[in-house]
Amino acid sequence: MQYNQLGNSDLNVSDICLGTMTYGQQNTIEEAHQQLDYAISQGINFIDAAEMYPVPTSGETYGLTETYIGEWLKHQQRDQLIIATKIAGPGRGFKWVRGGAKAIDRDNIKQAVDDSLTRLQTDYIDLYQIHWPDRYVPRFGQTVFDPTQVKETVSITEQLEVFADVINAGKIRYIGLSNETPWGVAQFSHAAKQLGLPKVVSIQNAYNLINRIFDGALAEAAYYENVPLLAYSPLGFGYLTGKYLNDKPEKARVTLFENFGQRYLKPNVSKAVAAYVEIAKRHQISPAQLAIAFVRSRWFVASTIIGATTLEQLKENIDSINVVLDKDILAELDAVHTQYPNPAP
């Protein structure tokens, strides 16, 4: 396992990060702890969660992921682990999240941090991320910015000022963004520099073979502001394993939650996936490991977030650290990308 510095922080995160959004929905607490134990045994030191997990989120399961992690974390050597979680933003209609008040403002940030600390059974969070912006932006498969959707929002300066207070209180160490835009990265970075406020050290966005939107303006922002990517959904919601090409496996996420992951139902997704799976077969690499190895090969990725519902899947995903794609394979992948550019943005 390799480790990478996260932005200008002193956090050195494992090349692979363990994602946990299935804990409490598709995975029991026993299965979650088994996964956590195995991940740590393989050199993973980075665990990512969110207050709204598991997903699909609901009032009945809200917070269970952090609770499951907390029951495990209290038995671990805390200073050897990097724990990340996220505050939910507005606009999603989750009435069970902090009583429905979800603006990224002082009251909500402080309550969300304290609630996560309680569930995680820890005194501090290493990386605290804004799950999606307080302001309107196209997100989760939307691609067109609509000015008529712009609304009054909490200023970026105000958000950073609150985070500064929480950092000074010792409750969080660093802050990060998620599902952000190039403009957002630049504005957060500029405000921090101008006012001496905490600088964001990472951005967690979707990135995979069928969604390479980050390659453009976001990569530029990441480079100049030193805000590396924590890539989520490297398997494209499981589509890049090829398991949905001919059937819907009984316990798979798309089968269980039909309205989830709409971005992967767009034209050309199946054609692109089939082409990538064929490349994997030709080079005798599993499609999952090919997809993860591709994400890990990108210069702007500090850690690739993997998730699994079974221990066998987790082992296969982690073993992708042993797969190095040569220039010929990367050229084949780029050729498919040229033919089917970003079918699931």
mmCIF file of C-alpha atoms in Angstrom, residues 56-338:
data_model
loop_
_atom_site.group_PDB
_atom_site.id
_atom_site.type_symbol
_atom_site.label_atom_id
_atom_site.label_comp_id
_atom_site.label_asym_id
_atom_site.label_seq_id
_atom_site.Cartn_x
_atom_site.Cartn_y
_atom_site.Cartn_z
ATOM 1 C CA PRO A 56 -30.355 5.283 0.059
ATOM 2 C CA THR A 57 -30.848 7.441 3.128
ATOM 3 C CA SER A 58 -33.929 7.223 5.327
ATOM 4 C CA GLY A 59 -35.108 8.281 8.750
ATOM 5 C CA GLU A 60 -34.863 4.689 9.974
ATOM 6 C CA THR A 61 -31.220 4.196 8.996
ATOM 7 C CA TYR A 62 -29.861 7.766 9.287
ATOM 8 C CA GLY A 63 -26.522 7.797 11.106
ATOM 9 C CA LEU A 64 -26.131 4.019 11.299
ATOM 10 C CA THR A 65 -22.934 3.991 9.241
ATOM 11 C CA GLU A 66 -21.133 6.295 11.663
ATOM 12 C CA THR A 67 -22.590 4.341 14.587
ATOM 13 C CA TYR A 68 -21.237 1.052 13.217
ATOM 14 C CA ILE A 69 -17.818 2.618 12.649
ATOM 15 C CA GLY A 70 -17.846 4.106 16.144
ATOM 16 C CA GLU A 71 -18.454 0.729 17.763
ATOM 17 C CA TRP A 72 -15.374 -0.534 15.927
ATOM 18 C CA LEU A 73 -13.253 2.597 16.276
ATOM 19 C CA LYS A 74 -13.390 2.645 20.086
ATOM 20 C CA HIS A 75 -11.302 -0.546 20.068
ATOM 21 C CA GLN A 76 -8.657 0.758 17.631
ATOM 22 C CA GLN A 77 -5.465 2.767 17.934
ATOM 23 C CA ARG A 78 -7.093 6.053 16.985
ATOM 24 C CA ASP A 79 -3.978 8.002 15.995
ATOM 25 C CA GLN A 80 -3.096 5.393 13.362
ATOM 26 C CA LEU A 81 -6.330 5.998 11.418
ATOM 27 C CA ILE A 82 -7.642 8.851 9.296
ATOM 28 C CA ILE A 83 -11.394 9.180 9.709
ATOM 29 C CA ALA A 84 -13.363 11.302 7.257
ATOM 30 C CA THR A 85 -17.039 12.158 7.310
ATOM 31 C CA LYS A 86 -19.382 14.735 5.787
ATOM 32 C CA ILE A 87 -22.077 17.240 6.622
ATOM 33 C CA ALA A 88 -25.197 17.000 4.460
ATOM 34 C CA GLY A 89 -26.218 20.139 2.597
ATOM 35 C CA PRO A 90 -29.604 21.643 1.722
ATOM 36 C CA GLY A 91 -31.965 20.891 -1.120
ATOM 37 C CA ARG A 92 -32.443 17.137 -0.826
ATOM 38 C CA GLY A 93 -35.611 16.983 1.282
ATOM 39 C CA PHE A 94 -34.117 14.867 4.067
ATOM 40 C CA LYS A 95 -36.374 15.913 6.944
ATOM 41 C CA TRP A 96 -34.713 13.431 9.295
ATOM 42 C CA VAL A 97 -31.303 15.120 8.972
ATOM 43 C CA ARG A 98 -31.011 17.588 11.843
ATOM 44 C CA GLY A 99 -34.750 18.231 11.810
ATOM 45 C CA GLY A 100 -34.707 19.297 8.189
ATOM 46 C CA ALA A 101 -32.409 22.326 8.725
ATOM 47 C CA LYS A 102 -29.405 21.653 6.556
ATOM 48 C CA ALA A 103 -27.830 24.977 5.577
ATOM 49 C CA ILE A 104 -24.043 24.961 5.969
ATOM 50 C CA ASP A 105 -24.242 27.634 8.688
ATOM 51 C CA ARG A 106 -22.937 27.960 12.237
ATOM 52 C CA ASP A 107 -25.723 26.125 14.055
ATOM 53 C CA ASN A 108 -25.884 23.255 11.580
ATOM 54 C CA ILE A 109 -22.129 22.779 11.322
ATOM 55 C CA LYS A 110 -21.692 22.679 15.083
ATOM 56 C CA GLN A 111 -24.594 20.268 15.593
ATOM 57 C CA ALA A 112 -23.543 18.015 12.716
ATOM 58 C CA VAL A 113 -19.947 17.818 13.947
ATOM 59 C CA ASP A 114 -21.008 17.059 17.529
ATOM 60 C CA ASP A 115 -23.506 14.425 16.396
ATOM 61 C CA SER A 116 -20.896 12.721 14.190
ATOM 62 C CA LEU A 117 -18.349 12.751 17.013
ATOM 63 C CA THR A 118 -20.884 11.063 19.281
ATOM 64 C CA ARG A 119 -21.773 8.377 16.746
ATOM 65 C CA LEU A 120 -18.124 7.781 15.828
ATOM 66 C CA GLN A 121 -17.140 7.633 19.514
ATOM 67 C CA THR A 122 -14.074 9.789 18.937
ATOM 68 C CA ASP A 123 -12.813 13.180 20.103
ATOM 69 C CA TYR A 124 -11.905 14.463 16.652
ATOM 70 C CA ILE A 125 -12.505 13.982 12.933
ATOM 71 C CA ASP A 126 -9.442 14.075 10.688
ATOM 72 C CA LEU A 127 -11.175 15.268 7.519
ATOM 73 C CA TYR A 128 -14.591 16.941 7.606
ATOM 74 C CA GLN A 129 -16.201 17.458 4.204
ATOM 75 C CA ILE A 130 -19.137 19.436 2.842
ATOM 76 C CA HIS A 131 -21.085 16.626 1.165
ATOM 77 C CA TRP A 132 -22.430 18.959 -1.512
ATOM 78 C CA PRO A 133 -22.401 22.759 -1.780
ATOM 79 C CA ASP A 134 -24.744 24.958 0.210
ATOM 80 C CA ARG A 135 -25.388 26.917 -2.986
ATOM 81 C CA TYR A 136 -27.187 25.619 -6.052
ATOM 82 C CA VAL A 137 -25.021 23.601 -8.437
ATOM 83 C CA PRO A 138 -25.868 20.807 -10.880
ATOM 84 C CA ARG A 139 -25.054 17.582 -9.029
ATOM 85 C CA PHE A 140 -25.428 13.797 -8.968
ATOM 86 C CA GLY A 141 -25.749 13.359 -12.733
ATOM 87 C CA GLN A 142 -27.057 16.834 -13.616
ATOM 88 C CA THR A 143 -24.802 18.632 -16.083
ATOM 89 C CA VAL A 144 -26.500 21.926 -17.012
ATOM 90 C CA PHE A 145 -26.273 25.039 -14.837
ATOM 91 C CA ASP A 146 -29.635 26.830 -14.597
ATOM 92 C CA PRO A 147 -29.398 30.450 -13.334
ATOM 93 C CA THR A 148 -33.083 30.437 -12.373
ATOM 94 C CA GLN A 149 -32.240 27.892 -9.648
ATOM 95 C CA VAL A 150 -29.778 30.210 -7.889
ATOM 96 C CA LYS A 151 -30.959 31.081 -4.376
ATOM 97 C CA GLU A 152 -29.774 32.881 -1.280
ATOM 98 C CA THR A 153 -26.974 30.898 0.313
ATOM 99 C CA VAL A 154 -24.523 30.885 3.200
ATOM 100 C CA SER A 155 -21.382 32.681 2.035
ATOM 101 C CA ILE A 156 -18.200 30.680 1.604
ATOM 102 C CA THR A 157 -16.459 33.086 3.978
ATOM 103 C CA GLU A 158 -19.033 32.414 6.697
ATOM 104 C CA GLN A 159 -18.691 28.655 6.228
ATOM 105 C CA LEU A 160 -14.904 28.864 6.568
ATOM 106 C CA GLU A 161 -15.158 31.085 9.654
ATOM 107 C CA VAL A 162 -17.293 28.473 11.408
ATOM 108 C CA PHE A 163 -14.940 25.674 10.392
ATOM 109 C CA ALA A 164 -12.052 27.719 11.777
ATOM 110 C CA ASP A 165 -13.793 27.834 15.152
ATOM 111 C CA VAL A 166 -14.462 24.082 15.093
ATOM 112 C CA ILE A 167 -10.832 23.385 14.156
ATOM 113 C CA ASN A 168 -9.622 25.662 16.955
ATOM 114 C CA ALA A 169 -11.858 23.705 19.348
ATOM 115 C CA GLY A 170 -9.991 20.539 18.350
ATOM 116 C CA LYS A 171 -13.059 18.767 16.955
ATOM 117 C CA ILE A 172 -11.872 18.531 13.355
ATOM 118 C CA ARG A 173 -8.391 18.750 11.859
ATOM 119 C CA TYR A 174 -8.944 19.599 8.191
ATOM 120 C CA ILE A 175 -11.799 20.408 5.844
ATOM 121 C CA GLY A 176 -12.604 19.148 2.366
ATOM 122 C CA LEU A 177 -15.177 19.590 -0.378
ATOM 123 C CA SER A 178 -17.355 17.065 -2.177
ATOM 124 C CA ASN A 179 -19.411 17.187 -5.363
ATOM 125 C CA GLU A 180 -17.836 20.597 -6.007
ATOM 126 C CA THR A 181 -17.166 22.637 -9.124
ATOM 127 C CA PRO A 182 -14.022 24.418 -10.350
ATOM 128 C CA TRP A 183 -15.543 27.761 -9.328
ATOM 129 C CA GLY A 184 -16.208 26.425 -5.844
ATOM 130 C CA VAL A 185 -12.663 25.106 -5.395
ATOM 131 C CA ALA A 186 -11.249 28.453 -6.484
ATOM 132 C CA GLN A 187 -13.569 30.475 -4.237
ATOM 133 C CA PHE A 188 -12.897 28.384 -1.127
ATOM 134 C CA SER A 189 -9.160 28.572 -1.765
ATOM 135 C CA HIS A 190 -9.185 32.319 -2.467
ATOM 136 C CA ALA A 191 -11.240 33.164 0.641
ATOM 137 C CA ALA A 192 -8.924 31.078 2.825
ATOM 138 C CA LYS A 193 -5.835 32.840 1.472
ATOM 139 C CA GLN A 194 -7.287 36.339 1.684
ATOM 140 C CA LEU A 195 -8.697 36.031 5.189
ATOM 141 C CA GLY A 196 -6.323 33.569 6.839
ATOM 142 C CA LEU A 197 -9.018 30.921 7.185
ATOM 143 C CA PRO A 198 -8.641 27.112 6.924
ATOM 144 C CA LYS A 199 -7.806 25.916 3.420
ATOM 145 C CA VAL A 200 -9.611 22.963 1.935
ATOM 146 C CA VAL A 201 -7.222 20.039 1.451
ATOM 147 C CA SER A 202 -9.259 17.721 -0.784
ATOM 148 C CA ILE A 203 -12.244 17.343 -3.080
ATOM 149 C CA GLN A 204 -14.338 14.171 -3.204
ATOM 150 C CA ASN A 205 -16.077 13.809 -6.561
ATOM 151 C CA ALA A 206 -17.203 10.909 -8.727
ATOM 152 C CA TYR A 207 -14.512 9.725 -11.133
ATOM 153 C CA ASN A 208 -14.319 6.572 -13.225
ATOM 154 C CA LEU A 209 -13.906 5.275 -16.769
ATOM 155 C CA ILE A 210 -17.409 6.397 -17.738
ATOM 156 C CA ASN A 211 -17.227 9.725 -15.905
ATOM 157 C CA ARG A 212 -13.955 11.586 -16.511
ATOM 158 C CA ILE A 213 -15.381 15.094 -16.134
ATOM 159 C CA PHE A 214 -12.667 15.848 -13.548
ATOM 160 C CA ASP A 215 -10.025 15.636 -16.301
ATOM 161 C CA GLY A 216 -10.800 19.191 -17.441
ATOM 162 C CA ALA A 217 -11.372 22.356 -15.432
ATOM 163 C CA LEU A 218 -11.539 20.518 -12.109
ATOM 164 C CA ALA A 219 -8.090 19.044 -12.673
ATOM 165 C CA GLU A 220 -6.776 22.537 -13.377
ATOM 166 C CA ALA A 221 -8.270 23.843 -10.139
ATOM 167 C CA ALA A 222 -6.909 20.844 -8.228
ATOM 168 C CA TYR A 223 -3.420 21.484 -9.618
ATOM 169 C CA TYR A 224 -3.184 25.203 -8.941
ATOM 170 C CA GLU A 225 -4.894 25.114 -5.543
ATOM 171 C CA ASN A 226 -3.263 21.851 -4.383
ATOM 172 C CA VAL A 227 -6.632 20.204 -3.723
ATOM 173 C CA PRO A 228 -6.280 16.539 -4.777
ATOM 174 C CA LEU A 229 -9.180 14.282 -5.642
ATOM 175 C CA LEU A 230 -10.645 11.604 -3.421
ATOM 176 C CA ALA A 231 -12.299 9.634 -6.204
ATOM 177 C CA TYR A 232 -15.606 8.025 -5.322
ATOM 178 C CA SER A 233 -17.528 5.496 -7.409
ATOM 179 C CA PRO A 234 -14.457 4.160 -9.274
ATOM 180 C CA LEU A 235 -16.599 1.214 -10.398
ATOM 181 C CA GLY A 236 -19.391 3.423 -11.693
ATOM 182 C CA PHE A 237 -21.954 2.081 -9.232
ATOM 183 C CA GLY A 238 -20.802 -1.424 -10.063
ATOM 184 C CA TYR A 239 -21.507 -1.082 -13.780
ATOM 185 C CA LEU A 240 -17.810 -1.244 -14.665
ATOM 186 C CA THR A 241 -17.581 -4.762 -13.234
ATOM 187 C CA GLY A 242 -19.762 -5.805 -16.165
ATOM 188 C CA LYS A 243 -22.308 -7.481 -13.915
ATOM 189 C CA TYR A 244 -25.226 -5.478 -15.320
ATOM 190 C CA LEU A 245 -24.458 -6.067 -18.992
ATOM 191 C CA ASN A 246 -26.712 -9.090 -19.366
ATOM 192 C CA ASP A 247 -28.665 -9.300 -16.126
ATOM 193 C CA LYS A 248 -29.429 -7.710 -12.773
ATOM 194 C CA PRO A 249 -27.832 -9.740 -9.968
ATOM 195 C CA GLU A 250 -30.285 -10.480 -7.168
ATOM 196 C CA LYS A 251 -28.622 -8.566 -4.317
ATOM 197 C CA ALA A 252 -26.881 -5.870 -6.346
ATOM 198 C CA ARG A 253 -27.522 -2.223 -5.509
ATOM 199 C CA VAL A 254 -29.231 -1.320 -8.793
ATOM 200 C CA THR A 255 -31.518 -4.330 -8.436
ATOM 201 C CA LEU A 256 -32.454 -3.477 -4.855
ATOM 202 C CA PHE A 257 -32.897 0.262 -5.422
ATOM 203 C CA GLU A 258 -34.301 0.792 -8.905
ATOM 204 C CA ASN A 259 -34.444 4.593 -8.733
ATOM 205 C CA PHE A 260 -30.868 4.920 -7.491
ATOM 206 C CA GLY A 261 -27.942 5.864 -9.717
ATOM 207 C CA GLN A 262 -29.893 7.434 -12.558
ATOM 208 C CA ARG A 263 -26.722 8.799 -14.180
ATOM 209 C CA TYR A 264 -25.812 5.233 -15.183
ATOM 210 C CA LEU A 265 -29.012 4.701 -17.173
ATOM 211 C CA LYS A 266 -27.973 7.125 -19.915
ATOM 212 C CA PRO A 267 -27.298 6.201 -23.576
ATOM 213 C CA ASN A 268 -23.909 4.641 -24.393
ATOM 214 C CA VAL A 269 -23.186 3.497 -20.815
ATOM 215 C CA SER A 270 -23.639 -0.175 -21.727
ATOM 216 C CA LYS A 271 -21.621 0.158 -24.927
ATOM 217 C CA ALA A 272 -18.746 1.852 -23.115
ATOM 218 C CA VAL A 273 -18.828 -0.641 -20.254
ATOM 219 C CA ALA A 274 -18.792 -3.587 -22.670
ATOM 220 C CA ALA A 275 -15.743 -2.123 -24.407
ATOM 221 C CA TYR A 276 -13.881 -1.629 -21.135
ATOM 222 C CA VAL A 277 -14.779 -5.143 -19.956
ATOM 223 C CA GLU A 278 -13.427 -6.532 -23.225
ATOM 224 C CA ILE A 279 -10.102 -4.740 -22.647
ATOM 225 C CA ALA A 280 -9.912 -6.267 -19.168
ATOM 226 C CA LYS A 281 -10.560 -9.756 -20.512
ATOM 227 C CA ARG A 282 -7.989 -9.335 -23.271
ATOM 228 C CA HIS A 283 -5.315 -8.435 -20.741
ATOM 229 C CA GLN A 284 -6.469 -11.020 -18.176
ATOM 230 C CA ILE A 285 -7.355 -8.408 -15.572
ATOM 231 C CA SER A 286 -10.676 -8.418 -13.742
ATOM 232 C CA PRO A 287 -12.911 -5.555 -14.942
ATOM 233 C CA ALA A 288 -13.153 -4.218 -11.376
ATOM 234 C CA GLN A 289 -9.400 -4.141 -10.906
ATOM 235 C CA LEU A 290 -8.899 -2.521 -14.317
ATOM 236 C CA ALA A 291 -11.361 0.239 -13.417
ATOM 237 C CA ILE A 292 -9.811 0.915 -10.009
ATOM 238 C CA ALA A 293 -6.264 0.754 -11.356
ATOM 239 C CA PHE A 294 -7.189 3.358 -13.959
ATOM 240 C CA VAL A 295 -8.457 5.777 -11.317
ATOM 241 C CA ARG A 296 -5.365 5.195 -9.177
ATOM 242 C CA SER A 297 -3.152 6.021 -12.165
ATOM 243 C CA ARG A 298 -4.390 9.616 -12.415
ATOM 244 C CA TRP A 299 -1.943 12.259 -11.196
ATOM 245 C CA PHE A 300 -4.631 14.256 -9.367
ATOM 246 C CA VAL A 301 -5.995 11.337 -7.292
ATOM 247 C CA ALA A 302 -4.742 11.131 -3.707
ATOM 248 C CA SER A 303 -6.939 8.171 -2.751
ATOM 249 C CA THR A 304 -9.523 5.982 -4.474
ATOM 250 C CA ILE A 305 -12.624 5.237 -2.411
ATOM 251 C CA ILE A 306 -13.831 1.668 -2.747
ATOM 252 C CA GLY A 307 -16.931 0.091 -1.273
ATOM 253 C CA ALA A 308 -18.204 -3.462 -1.183
ATOM 254 C CA THR A 309 -21.094 -5.477 0.178
ATOM 255 C CA THR A 310 -19.120 -8.718 0.496
ATOM 256 C CA LEU A 311 -15.668 -9.513 1.801
ATOM 257 C CA GLU A 312 -14.830 -11.203 -1.501
ATOM 258 C CA GLN A 313 -15.591 -7.994 -3.404
ATOM 259 C CA LEU A 314 -13.524 -6.008 -0.924
ATOM 260 C CA LYS A 315 -10.527 -8.303 -1.345
ATOM 261 C CA GLU A 316 -10.694 -8.053 -5.134
ATOM 262 C CA ASN A 317 -10.941 -4.266 -4.975
ATOM 263 C CA ILE A 318 -8.027 -3.873 -2.574
ATOM 264 C CA ASP A 319 -5.908 -6.275 -4.633
ATOM 265 C CA SER A 320 -6.112 -3.732 -7.453
ATOM 266 C CA ILE A 321 -3.082 -2.061 -5.838
ATOM 267 C CA ASN A 322 -1.048 -4.816 -7.515
ATOM 268 C CA VAL A 323 -2.322 -3.873 -10.979
ATOM 269 C CA VAL A 324 -0.253 -1.332 -12.911
ATOM 270 C CA LEU A 325 -1.581 -0.316 -16.306
ATOM 271 C CA ASP A 326 1.070 0.156 -18.984
ATOM 272 C CA LYS A 327 0.897 2.824 -21.673
ATOM 273 C CA ASP A 328 -0.614 0.410 -24.211
ATOM 274 C CA ILE A 329 -3.560 -0.460 -21.959
ATOM 275 C CA LEU A 330 -4.050 3.207 -21.073
ATOM 276 C CA ALA A 331 -4.103 4.012 -24.791
ATOM 277 C CA GLU A 332 -6.815 1.389 -25.335
ATOM 278 C CA LEU A 333 -8.870 2.902 -22.521
ATOM 279 C CA ASP A 334 -8.443 6.369 -24.007
ATOM 280 C CA ALA A 335 -9.622 5.068 -27.379
ATOM 281 C CA VAL A 336 -12.884 3.870 -25.833
ATOM 282 C CA HIS A 337 -13.221 7.196 -24.021
ATOM 283 C CA THR A 338 -12.839 8.996 -27.354
#
